[in-house]
PDB file of C-alpha atoms and ligand atoms in Angstrom:
ATOM      1  CA  MET A   1      -5.782 110.812 -22.856  1.00  0.00           C
ATOM      2  CA  ILE A   2      -2.771 111.211 -20.506  1.00  0.00           C
ATOM      3  CA  TRP A   3      -1.735 108.165 -18.428  1.00  0.00           C
ATOM      4  CA  THR A   4      -1.168 108.978 -14.691  1.00  0.00           C
ATOM      5  CA  ARG A   5      -0.530 105.613 -13.035  1.00  0.00           C
ATOM      6  CA  LYS A   6       3.017 104.662 -11.899  1.00  0.00           C
ATOM      7  CA  ASP A   7       1.414 101.067 -10.949  1.00  0.00           C
ATOM      8  CA  LEU A   8      -0.887  98.698 -12.680  1.00  0.00           C
ATOM      9  CA  LEU A   9      -2.583  96.956  -9.615  1.00  0.00           C
ATOM     10  CA  ALA A  10      -6.078  95.892 -10.828  1.00  0.00           C
ATOM     11  CA  LEU A  11      -8.408  96.366 -13.525  1.00  0.00           C
ATOM     12  CA  SER A  12     -11.115  97.169 -11.144  1.00  0.00           C
ATOM     13  CA  ASP A  13      -9.108 100.479 -10.756  1.00  0.00           C
ATOM     14  CA  LEU A  14      -9.352 101.457 -14.480  1.00  0.00           C
ATOM     15  CA  SER A  15     -11.746 103.381 -16.314  1.00  0.00           C
ATOM     16  CA  ALA A  16     -12.965 102.009 -19.661  1.00  0.00           C
ATOM     17  CA  GLU A  17     -10.940 104.929 -21.349  1.00  0.00           C
ATOM     18  CA  GLU A  18      -7.813 103.810 -19.603  1.00  0.00           C
ATOM     19  CA  ILE A  19      -8.309 100.240 -20.625  1.00  0.00           C
ATOM     20  CA  VAL A  20      -8.728 101.104 -24.317  1.00  0.00           C
ATOM     21  CA  PHE A  21      -5.783 103.239 -24.234  1.00  0.00           C
ATOM     22  CA  VAL A  22      -3.554 100.170 -22.794  1.00  0.00           C
ATOM     23  CA  LEU A  23      -5.054  98.271 -25.681  1.00  0.00           C
ATOM     24  CA  ASP A  24      -4.277 100.816 -28.455  1.00  0.00           C
ATOM     25  CA  THR A  25      -0.865 101.381 -26.998  1.00  0.00           C
ATOM     26  CA  ALA A  26      -0.211  97.596 -27.201  1.00  0.00           C
ATOM     27  CA  ALA A  27      -1.573  97.480 -30.652  1.00  0.00           C
ATOM     28  CA  GLU A  28       1.433  99.982 -31.635  1.00  0.00           C
ATOM     29  CA  PHE A  29       3.937  97.715 -29.729  1.00  0.00           C
ATOM     30  CA  LYS A  30       2.681  94.587 -31.446  1.00  0.00           C
ATOM     31  CA  GLY A  31       3.700  96.247 -34.637  1.00  0.00           C
ATOM     32  CA  VAL A  32       7.267  96.713 -33.185  1.00  0.00           C
ATOM     33  CA  GLY A  33       7.499  93.150 -32.511  1.00  0.00           C
ATOM     34  CA  GLN A  34       6.624  92.301 -36.204  1.00  0.00           C
ATOM     35  CA  ARG A  35       9.795  94.636 -37.400  1.00  0.00           C
ATOM     36  CA  ARG A  36      13.177  93.038 -38.045  1.00  0.00           C
ATOM     37  CA  LEU A  37      14.769  95.161 -35.168  1.00  0.00           C
ATOM     38  CA  LYS A  38      12.271  94.456 -32.472  1.00  0.00           C
ATOM     39  CA  LYS A  39      13.931  96.995 -29.851  1.00  0.00           C
ATOM     40  CA  VAL A  40      12.791 100.370 -29.036  1.00  0.00           C
ATOM     41  CA  PRO A  41      14.899 102.613 -26.464  1.00  0.00           C
ATOM     42  CA  SER A  42      11.814 103.536 -24.328  1.00  0.00           C
ATOM     43  CA  LEU A  43      13.307 102.573 -20.955  1.00  0.00           C
ATOM     44  CA  ARG A  44      16.997 102.534 -21.886  1.00  0.00           C
ATOM     45  CA  GLY A  45      19.267 102.922 -18.903  1.00  0.00           C
ATOM     46  CA  LYS A  46      16.261 101.791 -16.456  1.00  0.00           C
ATOM     47  CA  THR A  47      15.913  98.818 -14.196  1.00  0.00           C
ATOM     48  CA  LEU A  48      13.039  96.475 -14.090  1.00  0.00           C
ATOM     49  CA  ILE A  49      12.925  93.616 -11.308  1.00  0.00           C
ATOM     50  CA  ASN A  50      10.681  90.665 -12.053  1.00  0.00           C
ATOM     51  CA  PHE A  51       9.950  89.516  -8.655  1.00  0.00           C
ATOM     52  CA  PHE A  52       8.069  86.175  -8.788  1.00  0.00           C
ATOM     53  CA  VAL A  53       7.016  84.767  -5.423  1.00  0.00           C
ATOM     54  CA  GLU A  54       4.705  81.953  -7.349  1.00  0.00           C
ATOM     55  CA  ALA A  55       5.570  79.866 -10.405  1.00  0.00           C
ATOM     56  CA  SER A  56       5.060  81.469 -13.685  1.00  0.00           C
ATOM     57  CA  THR A  57       5.935  80.450 -17.420  1.00  0.00           C
ATOM     58  CA  ARG A  58       4.045  83.061 -19.643  1.00  0.00           C
ATOM     59  CA  THR A  59       3.727  86.129 -17.514  1.00  0.00           C
ATOM     60  CA  ARG A  60       7.500  86.094 -16.121  1.00  0.00           C
ATOM     61  CA  THR A  61       8.849  85.244 -19.608  1.00  0.00           C
ATOM     62  CA  SER A  62       6.646  87.993 -21.376  1.00  0.00           C
ATOM     63  CA  PHE A  63       7.517  90.598 -18.742  1.00  0.00           C
ATOM     64  CA  GLU A  64      11.228  89.845 -19.060  1.00  0.00           C
ATOM     65  CA  LEU A  65      11.008  89.984 -23.151  1.00  0.00           C
ATOM     66  CA  ALA A  66       8.662  93.139 -22.861  1.00  0.00           C
ATOM     67  CA  ALA A  67      11.314  94.993 -20.865  1.00  0.00           C
ATOM     68  CA  VAL A  68      14.089  93.722 -22.930  1.00  0.00           C
ATOM     69  CA  ARG A  69      12.348  94.969 -26.113  1.00  0.00           C
ATOM     70  CA  LEU A  70      12.080  98.417 -24.383  1.00  0.00           C
ATOM     71  CA  SER A  71      15.823  98.177 -23.786  1.00  0.00           C
ATOM     72  CA  ALA A  72      15.571  98.208 -19.841  1.00  0.00           C
ATOM     73  CA  ASP A  73      17.932  96.032 -17.681  1.00  0.00           C
ATOM     74  CA  VAL A  74      16.055  93.019 -16.326  1.00  0.00           C
ATOM     75  CA  VAL A  75      16.665  91.241 -13.235  1.00  0.00           C
ATOM     76  CA  ASN A  76      14.758  87.980 -12.069  1.00  0.00           C
ATOM     77  CA  ILE A  77      14.237  86.547  -8.437  1.00  0.00           C
ATOM     78  CA  THR A  78      12.177  84.218  -7.085  1.00  0.00           C
ATOM     79  CA  ALA A  79      10.932  83.421  -3.457  1.00  0.00           C
ATOM     80  CA  THR A  80      13.796  80.717  -3.038  1.00  0.00           C
ATOM     81  CA  SER A  81      16.504  82.920  -4.633  1.00  0.00           C
ATOM     82  CA  SER A  82      15.518  85.990  -2.249  1.00  0.00           C
ATOM     83  CA  SER A  83      15.846  86.496   1.441  1.00  0.00           C
ATOM     84  CA  LEU A  84      11.943  86.011   1.720  1.00  0.00           C
ATOM     85  CA  SER A  85      13.200  82.715   2.223  1.00  0.00           C
ATOM     86  CA  LYS A  86      15.194  83.754   5.310  1.00  0.00           C
ATOM     87  CA  GLY A  87      12.486  85.498   6.901  1.00  0.00           C
ATOM     88  CA  GLU A  88      12.838  88.994   5.413  1.00  0.00           C
ATOM     89  CA  SER A  89       9.299  90.891   5.200  1.00  0.00           C
ATOM     90  CA  LEU A  90       7.841  91.774   1.785  1.00  0.00           C
ATOM     91  CA  LYS A  91       8.231  95.499   2.719  1.00  0.00           C
ATOM     92  CA  ASP A  92      11.913  95.220   3.642  1.00  0.00           C
ATOM     93  CA  THR A  93      12.523  93.019   0.434  1.00  0.00           C
ATOM     94  CA  ALA A  94      10.857  95.660  -1.891  1.00  0.00           C
ATOM     95  CA  LYS A  95      12.759  98.758  -0.111  1.00  0.00           C
ATOM     96  CA  ASN A  96      16.103  96.971  -0.614  1.00  0.00           C
ATOM     97  CA  LEU A  97      15.080  96.433  -4.237  1.00  0.00           C
ATOM     98  CA  GLU A  98      14.464  99.939  -4.540  1.00  0.00           C
ATOM     99  CA  ALA A  99      17.586 101.057  -2.695  1.00  0.00           C
ATOM    100  CA  LEU A 100      19.376  99.038  -5.585  1.00  0.00           C
ATOM    101  CA  ALA A 101      17.729 101.498  -7.886  1.00  0.00           C
ATOM    102  CA  ALA A 102      14.889  99.421  -9.378  1.00  0.00           C
ATOM    103  CA  ASP A 103      12.639 101.855 -11.377  1.00  0.00           C
ATOM    104  CA  LEU A 104       9.895  99.292 -12.004  1.00  0.00           C
ATOM    105  CA  ILE A 105       8.966  95.947  -9.975  1.00  0.00           C
ATOM    106  CA  VAL A 106       6.880  93.435 -11.362  1.00  0.00           C
ATOM    107  CA  LEU A 107       5.193  91.323  -8.556  1.00  0.00           C
ATOM    108  CA  ARG A 108       3.587  87.825  -8.518  1.00  0.00           C
ATOM    109  CA  HIS A 109       2.444  86.847  -4.961  1.00  0.00           C
ATOM    110  CA  SER A 110       0.257  84.232  -3.507  1.00  0.00           C
ATOM    111  CA  ALA A 111      -1.396  86.850  -1.010  1.00  0.00           C
ATOM    112  CA  SER A 112      -4.306  89.300  -2.490  1.00  0.00           C
ATOM    113  CA  GLY A 113      -3.187  92.830  -2.097  1.00  0.00           C
ATOM    114  CA  ALA A 114       0.930  92.239  -1.700  1.00  0.00           C
ATOM    115  CA  PRO A 115       1.351  94.652  -4.949  1.00  0.00           C
ATOM    116  CA  ARG A 116      -0.831  97.334  -3.589  1.00  0.00           C
ATOM    117  CA  PHE A 117       1.093  97.157  -0.438  1.00  0.00           C
ATOM    118  CA  ILE A 118       4.173  97.448  -1.765  1.00  0.00           C
ATOM    119  CA  ALA A 119       3.267 100.042  -4.575  1.00  0.00           C
ATOM    120  CA  GLU A 120       1.837 102.468  -1.546  1.00  0.00           C
ATOM    121  CA  ARG A 121       5.370 102.247   0.114  1.00  0.00           C
ATOM    122  CA  LEU A 122       7.551 102.815  -2.973  1.00  0.00           C
ATOM    123  CA  GLN A 123       8.416 105.415  -5.622  1.00  0.00           C
ATOM    124  CA  ALA A 124       9.139 102.643  -8.029  1.00  0.00           C
ATOM    125  CA  GLY A 125       6.261 101.461 -10.301  1.00  0.00           C
ATOM    126  CA  VAL A 126       4.711  98.351  -9.442  1.00  0.00           C
ATOM    127  CA  ILE A 127       3.058  95.945 -11.882  1.00  0.00           C
ATOM    128  CA  ASN A 128       0.783  93.140 -10.444  1.00  0.00           C
ATOM    129  CA  ALA A 129       1.615  89.891 -12.318  1.00  0.00           C
ATOM    130  CA  GLY A 130      -1.208  88.144 -10.452  1.00  0.00           C
ATOM    131  CA  ASP A 131      -2.067  88.300  -6.526  1.00  0.00           C
ATOM    132  CA  GLY A 132      -3.597  85.345  -4.919  1.00  0.00           C
ATOM    133  CA  SER A 133      -7.239  85.103  -6.157  1.00  0.00           C
ATOM    134  CA  HIS A 134      -7.746  88.925  -6.421  1.00  0.00           C
ATOM    135  CA  GLU A 135      -6.465  89.835 -10.042  1.00  0.00           C
ATOM    136  CA  HIS A 136      -4.170  89.348 -12.845  1.00  0.00           C
ATOM    137  CA  PRO A 137      -4.664  92.594 -14.897  1.00  0.00           C
ATOM    138  CA  THR A 138      -2.140  91.900 -17.701  1.00  0.00           C
ATOM    139  CA  GLN A 139      -3.888  88.569 -18.313  1.00  0.00           C
ATOM    140  CA  GLY A 140      -7.344  90.539 -18.448  1.00  0.00           C
ATOM    141  CA  LEU A 141      -5.828  93.243 -20.865  1.00  0.00           C
ATOM    142  CA  LEU A 142      -4.137  90.607 -23.143  1.00  0.00           C
ATOM    143  CA  ASP A 143      -7.293  88.442 -23.099  1.00  0.00           C
ATOM    144  CA  VAL A 144      -9.599  91.568 -24.004  1.00  0.00           C
ATOM    145  CA  PHE A 145      -7.008  92.559 -26.710  1.00  0.00           C
ATOM    146  CA  THR A 146      -7.044  89.200 -28.062  1.00  0.00           C
ATOM    147  CA  MET A 147     -11.017  89.210 -28.321  1.00  0.00           C
ATOM    148  CA  ARG A 148     -10.808  92.804 -29.869  1.00  0.00           C
ATOM    149  CA  GLU A 149      -8.322  91.904 -32.399  1.00  0.00           C
ATOM    150  CA  ARG A 150     -10.018  88.680 -33.571  1.00  0.00           C
ATOM    151  CA  LEU A 151     -13.487  90.021 -33.308  1.00  0.00           C
ATOM    152  CA  GLY A 152     -13.213  93.684 -34.150  1.00  0.00           C
ATOM    153  CA  ARG A 153     -15.082  94.814 -30.845  1.00  0.00           C
ATOM    154  CA  ILE A 154     -15.803  93.988 -27.244  1.00  0.00           C
ATOM    155  CA  GLU A 155     -18.996  95.747 -26.666  1.00  0.00           C
ATOM    156  CA  GLY A 156     -22.139  93.573 -27.246  1.00  0.00           C
ATOM    157  CA  LEU A 157     -19.756  90.337 -27.276  1.00  0.00           C
ATOM    158  CA  LYS A 158     -21.146  87.158 -25.094  1.00  0.00           C
ATOM    159  CA  VAL A 159     -18.242  85.765 -23.416  1.00  0.00           C
ATOM    160  CA  GLY A 160     -18.494  82.741 -21.206  1.00  0.00           C
ATOM    161  CA  ILE A 161     -15.871  82.186 -18.609  1.00  0.00           C
ATOM    162  CA  VAL A 162     -16.037  78.405 -17.470  1.00  0.00           C
ATOM    163  CA  GLY A 163     -14.712  76.891 -14.280  1.00  0.00           C
ATOM    164  CA  ASP A 164     -13.146  77.856 -11.075  1.00  0.00           C
ATOM    165  CA  ILE A 165     -14.385  81.204 -10.743  1.00  0.00           C
ATOM    166  CA  ARG A 166     -14.260  81.404  -7.160  1.00  0.00           C
ATOM    167  CA  PHE A 167     -10.612  81.147  -6.802  1.00  0.00           C
ATOM    168  CA  SER A 168      -9.618  82.900 -10.310  1.00  0.00           C
ATOM    169  CA  ARG A 169      -7.760  86.077 -10.391  1.00  0.00           C
ATOM    170  CA  VAL A 170      -7.948  85.715 -14.181  1.00  0.00           C
ATOM    171  CA  ALA A 171     -11.547  85.596 -14.008  1.00  0.00           C
ATOM    172  CA  ARG A 172     -12.088  88.723 -11.763  1.00  0.00           C
ATOM    173  CA  SER A 173      -9.668  90.777 -14.116  1.00  0.00           C
ATOM    174  CA  ASN A 174     -11.563  89.623 -17.269  1.00  0.00           C
ATOM    175  CA  ILE A 175     -14.833  90.415 -15.492  1.00  0.00           C
ATOM    176  CA  TRP A 176     -13.907  93.782 -14.678  1.00  0.00           C
ATOM    177  CA  ALA A 177     -12.345  94.729 -18.346  1.00  0.00           C
ATOM    178  CA  LEU A 178     -15.380  92.927 -20.161  1.00  0.00           C
ATOM    179  CA  THR A 179     -17.945  94.609 -18.355  1.00  0.00           C
ATOM    180  CA  LYS A 180     -16.537  98.056 -18.368  1.00  0.00           C
ATOM    181  CA  LEU A 181     -16.050  97.573 -22.221  1.00  0.00           C
ATOM    182  CA  GLY A 182     -19.840  96.446 -22.618  1.00  0.00           C
ATOM    183  CA  ALA A 183     -19.605  92.764 -23.129  1.00  0.00           C
ATOM    184  CA  GLU A 184     -22.173  90.399 -21.556  1.00  0.00           C
ATOM    185  CA  VAL A 185     -20.227  87.928 -19.220  1.00  0.00           C
ATOM    186  CA  ILE A 186     -21.785  84.605 -18.358  1.00  0.00           C
ATOM    187  CA  LEU A 187     -19.859  82.708 -15.518  1.00  0.00           C
ATOM    188  CA  ILE A 188     -20.430  78.917 -15.838  1.00  0.00           C
ATOM    189  CA  GLY A 189     -19.513  76.013 -13.667  1.00  0.00           C
ATOM    190  CA  PRO A 190     -20.592  73.962 -10.640  1.00  0.00           C
ATOM    191  CA  PRO A 191     -22.265  76.074  -7.777  1.00  0.00           C
ATOM    192  CA  THR A 192     -19.319  75.425  -5.775  1.00  0.00           C
ATOM    193  CA  LEU A 193     -17.003  77.272  -7.854  1.00  0.00           C
ATOM    194  CA  VAL A 194     -19.514  79.991  -9.265  1.00  0.00           C
ATOM    195  CA  PRO A 195     -21.461  81.372  -6.042  1.00  0.00           C
ATOM    196  CA  ARG A 196     -24.329  83.613  -6.559  1.00  0.00           C
ATOM    197  CA  GLU A 197     -22.319  86.507  -5.201  1.00  0.00           C
ATOM    198  CA  PHE A 198     -20.709  86.930  -8.338  1.00  0.00           C
ATOM    199  CA  GLU A 199     -23.918  88.178  -9.881  1.00  0.00           C
ATOM    200  CA  ARG A 200     -23.110  91.492  -7.997  1.00  0.00           C
ATOM    201  CA  THR A 201     -20.328  92.231 -10.898  1.00  0.00           C
ATOM    202  CA  GLY A 202     -23.012  92.326 -13.313  1.00  0.00           C
ATOM    203  CA  ALA A 203     -22.317  88.993 -14.823  1.00  0.00           C
ATOM    204  CA  ARG A 204     -24.681  86.513 -15.389  1.00  0.00           C
ATOM    205  CA  ILE A 205     -24.318  82.801 -13.885  1.00  0.00           C
ATOM    206  CA  SER A 206     -25.176  79.550 -15.491  1.00  0.00           C
ATOM    207  CA  HIS A 207     -24.139  76.067 -14.148  1.00  0.00           C
ATOM    208  CA  ARG A 208     -25.165  74.346 -17.289  1.00  0.00           C
ATOM    209  CA  LEU A 209     -22.565  74.833 -20.263  1.00  0.00           C
ATOM    210  CA  ASP A 210     -24.393  72.800 -22.857  1.00  0.00           C
ATOM    211  CA  GLU A 211     -27.235  75.376 -22.432  1.00  0.00           C
ATOM    212  CA  VAL A 212     -25.172  78.549 -22.979  1.00  0.00           C
ATOM    213  CA  LEU A 213     -22.365  77.152 -25.382  1.00  0.00           C
ATOM    214  CA  PRO A 214     -24.032  77.788 -28.530  1.00  0.00           C
ATOM    215  CA  GLU A 215     -24.896  81.744 -27.685  1.00  0.00           C
ATOM    216  CA  LEU A 216     -21.118  82.428 -26.983  1.00  0.00           C
ATOM    217  CA  ASP A 217     -18.659  84.537 -28.968  1.00  0.00           C
ATOM    218  CA  VAL A 218     -16.076  83.478 -26.770  1.00  0.00           C
ATOM    219  CA  VAL A 219     -15.436  80.935 -24.241  1.00  0.00           C
ATOM    220  CA  ASN A 220     -12.583  81.261 -21.908  1.00  0.00           C
ATOM    221  CA  LEU A 221     -11.686  78.147 -19.927  1.00  0.00           C
ATOM    222  CA  LEU A 222      -9.978  78.427 -16.528  1.00  0.00           C
ATOM    223  CA  ARG A 223      -7.692  76.070 -14.614  1.00  0.00           C
ATOM    224  CA  ILE A 224      -8.630  74.373 -11.410  1.00  0.00           C
ATOM    225  CA  GLN A 225      -6.695  76.249  -8.946  1.00  0.00           C
ATOM    226  CA  HIS A 226      -6.024  73.407  -6.802  1.00  0.00           C
ATOM    227  CA  GLU A 227      -3.264  75.444  -5.121  1.00  0.00           C
ATOM    228  CA  ARG A 228      -6.040  77.742  -3.763  1.00  0.00           C
ATOM    229  CA  GLN A 229      -8.617  75.262  -2.791  1.00  0.00           C
ATOM    230  CA  LYS A 230      -8.705  74.179   0.830  1.00  0.00           C
ATOM    231  CA  ALA A 231     -11.616  71.783  -0.042  1.00  0.00           C
ATOM    232  CA  GLY A 232     -12.744  69.727  -2.420  1.00  0.00           C
ATOM    233  CA  TYR A 233     -15.323  71.767  -4.455  1.00  0.00           C
ATOM    234  CA  PHE A 234     -16.313  68.975  -6.905  1.00  0.00           C
ATOM    235  CA  PRO A 235     -16.048  65.181  -6.847  1.00  0.00           C
ATOM    236  CA  GLY A 236     -13.277  64.676  -9.262  1.00  0.00           C
ATOM    237  CA  THR A 237     -11.802  65.957 -12.315  1.00  0.00           C
ATOM    238  CA  GLY A 238     -13.570  63.094 -14.454  1.00  0.00           C
ATOM    239  CA  GLU A 239     -16.956  64.211 -13.428  1.00  0.00           C
ATOM    240  CA  TYR A 240     -15.799  68.081 -13.855  1.00  0.00           C
ATOM    241  CA  ALA A 241     -14.691  67.248 -17.475  1.00  0.00           C
ATOM    242  CA  SER A 242     -17.785  65.428 -18.095  1.00  0.00           C
ATOM    243  CA  LEU A 243     -19.960  68.519 -17.171  1.00  0.00           C
ATOM    244  CA  PHE A 244     -17.773  71.440 -17.955  1.00  0.00           C
ATOM    245  CA  GLY A 245     -14.814  70.275 -20.204  1.00  0.00           C
ATOM    246  CA  LEU A 246     -14.762  71.623 -23.791  1.00  0.00           C
ATOM    247  CA  ASN A 247     -14.536  68.322 -25.847  1.00  0.00           C
ATOM    248  CA  ALA A 248     -14.954  67.822 -29.485  1.00  0.00           C
ATOM    249  CA  ALA A 249     -18.563  67.076 -29.395  1.00  0.00           C
ATOM    250  CA  ARG A 250     -19.217  70.334 -27.540  1.00  0.00           C
ATOM    251  CA  ALA A 251     -16.876  72.313 -29.676  1.00  0.00           C
ATOM    252  CA  ALA A 252     -19.158  71.323 -32.733  1.00  0.00           C
ATOM    253  CA  ARG A 253     -22.008  73.196 -31.164  1.00  0.00           C
ATOM    254  CA  LEU A 254     -19.991  76.565 -30.887  1.00  0.00           C
ATOM    255  CA  LYS A 255     -20.862  79.505 -33.304  1.00  0.00           C
ATOM    256  CA  PRO A 256     -18.901  79.749 -36.378  1.00  0.00           C
ATOM    257  CA  GLY A 257     -15.993  82.005 -35.667  1.00  0.00           C
ATOM    258  CA  ALA A 258     -16.563  81.669 -31.919  1.00  0.00           C
ATOM    259  CA  LEU A 259     -12.968  82.011 -30.031  1.00  0.00           C
ATOM    260  CA  VAL A 260     -11.813  79.329 -27.432  1.00  0.00           C
ATOM    261  CA  MET A 261      -9.326  80.763 -24.856  1.00  0.00           C
ATOM    262  CA  HIS A 262      -7.476  79.494 -22.071  1.00  0.00           C
ATOM    263  CA  PRO A 263      -5.046  81.582 -19.827  1.00  0.00           C
ATOM    264  CA  GLY A 264      -2.550  78.546 -19.362  1.00  0.00           C
ATOM    265  CA  PRO A 265      -1.324  76.270 -18.108  1.00  0.00           C
ATOM    266  CA  ILE A 266      -3.840  74.022 -19.916  1.00  0.00           C
ATOM    267  CA  HIS A 267      -4.876  70.696 -18.499  1.00  0.00           C
ATOM    268  CA  ARG A 268      -5.784  68.626 -21.835  1.00  0.00           C
ATOM    269  CA  GLY A 269      -8.640  66.173 -21.292  1.00  0.00           C
ATOM    270  CA  ILE A 270      -9.871  68.419 -18.218  1.00  0.00           C
ATOM    271  CA  GLU A 271     -10.694  71.846 -19.147  1.00  0.00           C
ATOM    272  CA  LEU A 272     -10.580  71.011 -22.717  1.00  0.00           C
ATOM    273  CA  ASP A 273      -9.581  68.449 -25.169  1.00  0.00           C
ATOM    274  CA  GLY A 274      -6.282  68.413 -27.046  1.00  0.00           C
ATOM    275  CA  SER A 275      -8.225  68.588 -30.407  1.00  0.00           C
ATOM    276  CA  VAL A 276      -9.954  71.539 -29.347  1.00  0.00           C
ATOM    277  CA  ALA A 277      -6.690  73.254 -27.811  1.00  0.00           C
ATOM    278  CA  ASP A 278      -5.105  72.895 -31.175  1.00  0.00           C
ATOM    279  CA  GLY A 279      -8.236  73.196 -33.341  1.00  0.00           C
ATOM    280  CA  PRO A 280      -9.609  76.148 -35.499  1.00  0.00           C
ATOM    281  CA  HIS A 281     -11.592  77.999 -32.712  1.00  0.00           C
ATOM    282  CA  SER A 282      -8.569  78.026 -30.557  1.00  0.00           C
ATOM    283  CA  VAL A 283      -6.512  81.450 -30.038  1.00  0.00           C
ATOM    284  CA  ILE A 284      -4.607  80.203 -26.834  1.00  0.00           C
ATOM    285  CA  LEU A 285      -1.246  81.021 -28.436  1.00  0.00           C
ATOM    286  CA  ASP A 286      -2.325  84.173 -29.864  1.00  0.00           C
ATOM    287  CA  GLN A 287      -3.215  85.089 -26.206  1.00  0.00           C
ATOM    288  CA  VAL A 288       0.475  84.374 -25.440  1.00  0.00           C
ATOM    289  CA  THR A 289       1.757  86.240 -28.337  1.00  0.00           C
ATOM    290  CA  ASN A 290      -0.327  89.069 -27.521  1.00  0.00           C
ATOM    291  CA  GLY A 291       0.785  89.170 -23.737  1.00  0.00           C
ATOM    292  CA  LEU A 292       3.967  90.415 -24.990  1.00  0.00           C
ATOM    293  CA  ALA A 293       2.607  93.616 -26.639  1.00  0.00           C
ATOM    294  CA  VAL A 294       0.308  94.311 -23.963  1.00  0.00           C
ATOM    295  CA  ARG A 295       3.185  93.941 -21.021  1.00  0.00           C
ATOM    296  CA  MET A 296       5.293  96.400 -23.447  1.00  0.00           C
ATOM    297  CA  ALA A 297       2.310  98.720 -23.165  1.00  0.00           C
ATOM    298  CA  VAL A 298       1.898  98.705 -19.446  1.00  0.00           C
ATOM    299  CA  LEU A 299       5.786  98.798 -18.581  1.00  0.00           C
ATOM    300  CA  PHE A 300       6.044 101.806 -20.918  1.00  0.00           C
ATOM    301  CA  LEU A 301       3.200 103.676 -19.651  1.00  0.00           C
ATOM    302  CA  CYS A 302       3.707 102.968 -15.888  1.00  0.00           C
ATOM    303  CA  GLY A 303       7.448 103.286 -16.229  1.00  0.00           C
ATOM    304  CA  SER A 304       7.045 106.807 -17.907  1.00  0.00           C
ATOM    305  CA  VAL A 305       5.058 108.138 -14.927  1.00  0.00           C
ATOM    306  CA  ALA A 306       7.160 106.186 -12.301  1.00  0.00           C
ATOM    307  CA  LEU A 307      10.420 107.723 -13.774  1.00  0.00           C
ATOM    308  CA  LYS A 308       9.001 111.182 -13.931  1.00  0.00           C
ATOM    309  CA  GLU A 309       8.033 111.060 -10.165  1.00  0.00           C
ATOM    310  CA  GLU A 310      11.535 109.890  -9.556  1.00  0.00           C
ATOM    311  CA  ALA A 311      13.312 112.928 -11.411  1.00  0.00           C
TER     312      ALA A 311
HETATM  313  N1   CP B 401      -1.701  82.882 -17.495  1.00  0.00           N
HETATM  314  C1   CP B 401      -0.611  82.749 -16.675  1.00  0.00           C
HETATM  315  O1   CP B 401      -0.450  83.684 -15.716  1.00  0.00           O
HETATM  316  O2   CP B 401       0.316  81.728 -16.872  1.00  0.00           O
HETATM  317  P1   CP B 401       1.808  81.757 -16.018  1.00  0.00           P
HETATM  318  O3   CP B 401       1.157  81.149 -14.808  1.00  0.00           O
HETATM  319  O4   CP B 401       2.601  80.623 -16.760  1.00  0.00           O
HETATM  320  O5   CP B 401       2.242  82.971 -16.021  1.00  0.00           O
END
């Protein structure tokens, strides 16, 4: 297929064919990362701006490394180091970055829709690195990449996503990618964090982890998004952990070969115990490694279109 998007804003925008194309491209870039010389010249002479208005370890670092491996020049800015802190609008900031010849802008923002807002106003390619509780498309892609790499397929898998579905952009991107690729998705958590309206996505809902755990091929545990919750959605972390935390006793009931995933940052003793995070089912660090290859693929594909439009 021919990739035609200068921006990656949401997996809801992508067809199954486009998702598979990104995964296949990422598999090729993963091979580059295993060579002695890990760089390719695909974005030589181009500038990527990593603009993170919210905190990040994994996403920011892997976008920077991905751009470096593609030979781009990279500039990192944050909310406090930008003039957003002096009251400049997001649109003006983005226009100024483009005036400084940014070819690609990677944006993480607390407002859902912020990356689409600037993408519609810029010729530069815009990649959503997580916007509010809307989507985190590269996380969704690296999660399905890791499942496909480990289990050989996506179609027909039973994937449980556990926890704070209501506020999770990671959950939304996973639901879009997995349902488009033919997996069965089961959303698991307390009714306050897994409202019935999510059934419209095609996912099944369960409020009892213990009932569904033995049938899962993948269990993806989410962080409680305290920063996005305006009220208490459960009595306390102790009660949450006792009902929905993946402890050693629960992990013993997983299928052999089932994958334990978490987008990070993890809270040991809440979403999962340390012995499970570091145990044989865990692919949490593989997810991080695969994030680099997936982000190389996304920058390469969107960069190719954005740079053509500029020329
Ligand atoms: N998974 C994820 O988005 O992690 P960071 O917040 O560290 O980027």
